[in-house]
Amino acid sequence: QLQLDREESMRLQSIAIVGIVSVTLACQWSENRHLKREVAPTELVGAWSMTPFGIESLRDAGHKTHLAPGDHRLVIRSDGTCFFQSFTDPSASRGPDKSFVTSECEWRLERGSHQELVLRLRGQPTTALGPYFYFDEKDGRLLLWQYAGDPDAWKYVEFAKQTNEPQQVRVSS
């Protein structure tokens, strides 16, 4: 009887270990695309537009409108102001297409576990979290990105810099 209890105990421990390892590994497949170097504020100034992969990721997240790269713009100015036209919720968790905004904004760089570009949209409470982006580089080109839904899906909203000159885009008050 004692031998049987030990065998049963070992079998249950094995099942528990396999289960824990499986769950842990299942949540670890998100790509680590965070830029290893610090981004300087001067690198961000200019006009940015959504990449084709970003548009594809929005479509995969369930969005049905605003699926042309020209529909999404970010203009970052050296004085700390910006212009943002895109989804504030790329995951479409509030319903497809309900979070599309066109707004003047302010921007800042922050450092949590990774460096981030954080936007505060006009009229947004200072305590509210606005759109934010992480950084990556591809083929020597800086990218701004955020997850478009489940991080394990490897789908991202991406903006690539089009010009170093901030366009004179402004939303009237």
Short mmCIF file of C-alpha atoms in Angstrom, two decimals:
data_model
loop_
_atom_site.label_atom_id
_atom_site.label_comp_id
_atom_site.label_asym_id
_atom_site.label_seq_id
_atom_site.Cartn_x
_atom_site.Cartn_y
_atom_site.Cartn_z
CA GLN A 1 0.00 0.00 0.00
CA LEU A 2 2.85 2.42 0.88
CA GLN A 3 4.57 1.72 -2.46
CA LEU A 4 1.32 2.39 -4.32
CA ASP A 5 0.85 5.73 -2.50
CA ARG A 6 4.38 6.82 -3.45
CA GLU A 7 3.82 5.86 -7.09
CA GLU A 8 0.51 7.72 -7.15
CA SER A 9 2.11 10.76 -5.49
CA MET A 10 4.96 10.77 -8.03
CA ARG A 11 2.47 10.45 -10.91
CA LEU A 12 0.43 13.39 -9.63
CA GLN A 13 3.59 15.48 -9.13
CA SER A 14 4.66 14.71 -12.69
CA ILE A 15 1.28 15.75 -14.05
CA ALA A 16 1.39 18.97 -12.02
CA ILE A 17 4.90 19.82 -13.23
CA VAL A 18 4.01 19.17 -16.88
CA GLY A 19 0.90 21.33 -16.49
CA ILE A 20 2.79 24.22 -14.91
CA VAL A 21 5.54 24.09 -17.54
CA SER A 22 2.98 23.96 -20.35
CA VAL A 23 1.06 26.97 -19.09
CA THR A 24 4.24 28.93 -18.46
CA LEU A 25 5.66 28.21 -21.90
CA ALA A 26 2.37 28.92 -23.65
CA CYS A 27 2.50 32.53 -22.46
CA GLN A 28 6.10 33.11 -23.47
CA TRP A 29 5.86 33.16 -27.23
CA SER A 30 5.56 36.92 -27.67
CA GLU A 31 8.41 38.28 -29.70
CA ASN A 32 10.96 40.40 -27.85
CA ARG A 33 11.28 43.27 -30.27
CA HIS A 34 12.11 46.00 -27.77
CA LEU A 35 14.99 48.16 -28.93
CA LYS A 36 18.12 47.56 -26.85
CA ARG A 37 19.44 51.14 -27.14
CA GLU A 38 17.96 54.37 -25.83
CA VAL A 39 16.09 56.53 -28.34
CA ALA A 40 16.90 60.24 -28.21
CA PRO A 41 14.00 62.73 -28.41
CA THR A 42 15.51 64.28 -31.54
CA GLU A 43 15.13 60.96 -33.37
CA LEU A 44 11.36 61.12 -32.96
CA VAL A 45 10.72 64.57 -34.44
CA GLY A 46 9.05 64.25 -37.82
CA ALA A 47 6.09 62.72 -39.62
CA TRP A 48 5.23 59.03 -39.12
CA SER A 49 2.79 56.77 -40.95
CA MET A 50 1.44 53.28 -40.41
CA THR A 51 3.31 50.42 -42.06
CA PRO A 52 1.54 47.86 -44.27
CA PHE A 53 2.14 45.25 -41.53
CA GLY A 54 0.45 47.59 -39.03
CA ILE A 55 -2.61 47.80 -41.29
CA GLU A 56 -2.68 44.00 -41.65
CA SER A 57 -2.50 43.66 -37.86
CA LEU A 58 -5.43 46.06 -37.39
CA ARG A 59 -7.47 44.01 -39.87
CA ASP A 60 -6.55 40.81 -37.98
CA ALA A 61 -7.61 42.47 -34.71
CA GLY A 62 -11.10 42.99 -36.14
CA HIS A 63 -11.07 46.55 -37.47
CA LYS A 64 -13.14 47.09 -40.61
CA THR A 65 -12.50 50.76 -41.40
CA HIS A 66 -9.46 53.04 -41.49
CA LEU A 67 -7.40 50.31 -43.13
CA ALA A 68 -5.31 52.47 -45.47
CA PRO A 69 -1.84 53.57 -44.34
CA GLY A 70 -2.77 57.21 -45.03
CA ASP A 71 -5.58 57.02 -42.46
CA HIS A 72 -3.00 56.84 -39.67
CA ARG A 73 -0.60 59.67 -38.92
CA LEU A 74 1.62 60.79 -36.11
CA VAL A 75 3.48 64.07 -36.27
CA ILE A 76 5.99 64.63 -33.47
CA ARG A 77 7.24 68.19 -32.92
CA SER A 78 10.38 69.23 -31.07
CA ASP A 79 8.38 71.47 -28.69
CA GLY A 80 6.72 68.41 -27.06
CA THR A 81 3.47 68.69 -29.02
CA CYS A 82 2.16 66.22 -31.56
CA PHE A 83 -0.72 65.28 -33.84
CA PHE A 84 -2.22 61.77 -33.65
CA GLN A 85 -4.70 60.14 -36.01
CA SER A 86 -5.27 56.44 -35.40
CA PHE A 87 -6.89 54.00 -32.99
CA THR A 88 -6.37 54.50 -29.28
CA ASP A 89 -7.33 50.82 -28.82
CA PRO A 90 -5.76 48.80 -31.63
CA SER A 91 -6.95 45.53 -30.08
CA ALA A 92 -10.57 46.53 -30.87
CA SER A 93 -11.58 45.41 -27.36
CA ARG A 94 -14.17 48.22 -27.22
CA GLY A 95 -15.55 47.11 -30.56
CA PRO A 96 -14.08 47.50 -34.02
CA ASP A 97 -13.38 51.04 -35.16
CA LYS A 98 -14.82 52.78 -32.07
CA SER A 99 -11.52 54.19 -30.83
CA PHE A 100 -10.37 56.06 -33.96
CA VAL A 101 -9.36 59.63 -33.08
CA THR A 102 -7.86 62.71 -34.68
CA SER A 103 -6.30 64.90 -32.01
CA GLU A 104 -3.55 67.27 -31.09
CA CYS A 105 -1.42 65.84 -28.32
CA GLU A 106 1.66 66.14 -26.13
CA TRP A 107 4.42 63.55 -26.06
CA ARG A 108 7.13 62.40 -23.67
CA LEU A 109 9.60 59.57 -23.33
CA GLU A 110 9.22 57.31 -20.31
CA ARG A 111 11.17 54.37 -18.99
CA GLY A 112 9.37 51.44 -17.40
CA SER A 113 10.65 47.97 -18.14
CA HIS A 114 11.25 49.36 -21.67
CA GLN A 115 11.54 52.84 -23.11
CA GLU A 116 8.18 54.17 -24.34
CA LEU A 117 6.76 57.10 -26.26
CA VAL A 118 3.65 58.21 -24.36
CA LEU A 119 1.02 60.51 -25.88
CA ARG A 120 -1.56 62.58 -24.01
CA LEU A 121 -4.42 63.52 -26.31
CA ARG A 122 -6.06 66.94 -26.09
CA GLY A 123 -8.90 66.89 -23.59
CA GLN A 124 -7.73 63.64 -22.04
CA PRO A 125 -7.47 63.68 -18.22
CA THR A 126 -3.85 63.84 -17.08
CA THR A 127 -4.40 60.63 -15.10
CA ALA A 128 -5.61 58.69 -18.15
CA LEU A 129 -3.19 56.52 -20.10
CA GLY A 130 -2.99 57.69 -23.69
CA PRO A 131 -1.62 55.85 -26.67
CA TYR A 132 1.93 54.62 -26.12
CA PHE A 133 4.53 52.99 -28.31
CA TYR A 134 7.67 50.94 -27.89
CA PHE A 135 10.68 51.18 -30.19
CA ASP A 136 12.31 48.81 -32.66
CA GLU A 137 14.65 49.16 -35.59
CA LYS A 138 14.43 47.32 -38.88
CA ASP A 139 16.92 47.76 -41.70
CA GLY A 140 18.35 50.79 -39.87
CA ARG A 141 14.94 52.44 -39.65
CA LEU A 142 13.31 53.34 -36.33
CA LEU A 143 9.80 51.93 -35.76
CA LEU A 144 7.17 52.83 -33.20
CA TRP A 145 5.00 49.86 -32.26
CA GLN A 146 2.38 48.54 -29.87
CA TYR A 147 0.57 45.24 -29.59
CA ALA A 148 -2.56 44.80 -31.68
CA GLY A 149 -4.27 42.41 -29.31
CA ASP A 150 -2.66 39.30 -27.83
CA PRO A 151 1.14 39.71 -27.54
CA ASP A 152 1.53 36.01 -28.37
CA ALA A 153 -0.05 36.63 -31.80
CA TRP A 154 2.95 38.70 -33.04
CA LYS A 155 0.66 41.37 -34.49
CA TYR A 156 1.67 44.99 -34.05
CA VAL A 157 0.54 48.47 -34.93
CA GLU A 158 3.68 50.00 -36.43
CA PHE A 159 4.57 53.53 -37.47
CA ALA A 160 7.63 54.29 -39.59
CA LYS A 161 9.14 57.74 -40.00
CA GLN A 162 8.43 59.33 -43.37
CA THR A 163 10.27 62.60 -42.93
CA ASN A 164 12.37 64.39 -40.34
CA GLU A 165 10.34 67.55 -40.84
CA PRO A 166 7.18 67.79 -38.76
CA GLN A 167 4.36 68.72 -41.08
CA GLN A 168 2.19 71.67 -40.15
CA VAL A 169 -0.79 69.47 -39.33
CA ARG A 170 -2.98 70.89 -36.61
CA VAL A 171 -6.49 70.18 -35.45
CA SER A 172 -8.47 73.33 -34.80
CA SER A 173 -9.77 73.83 -31.26
#
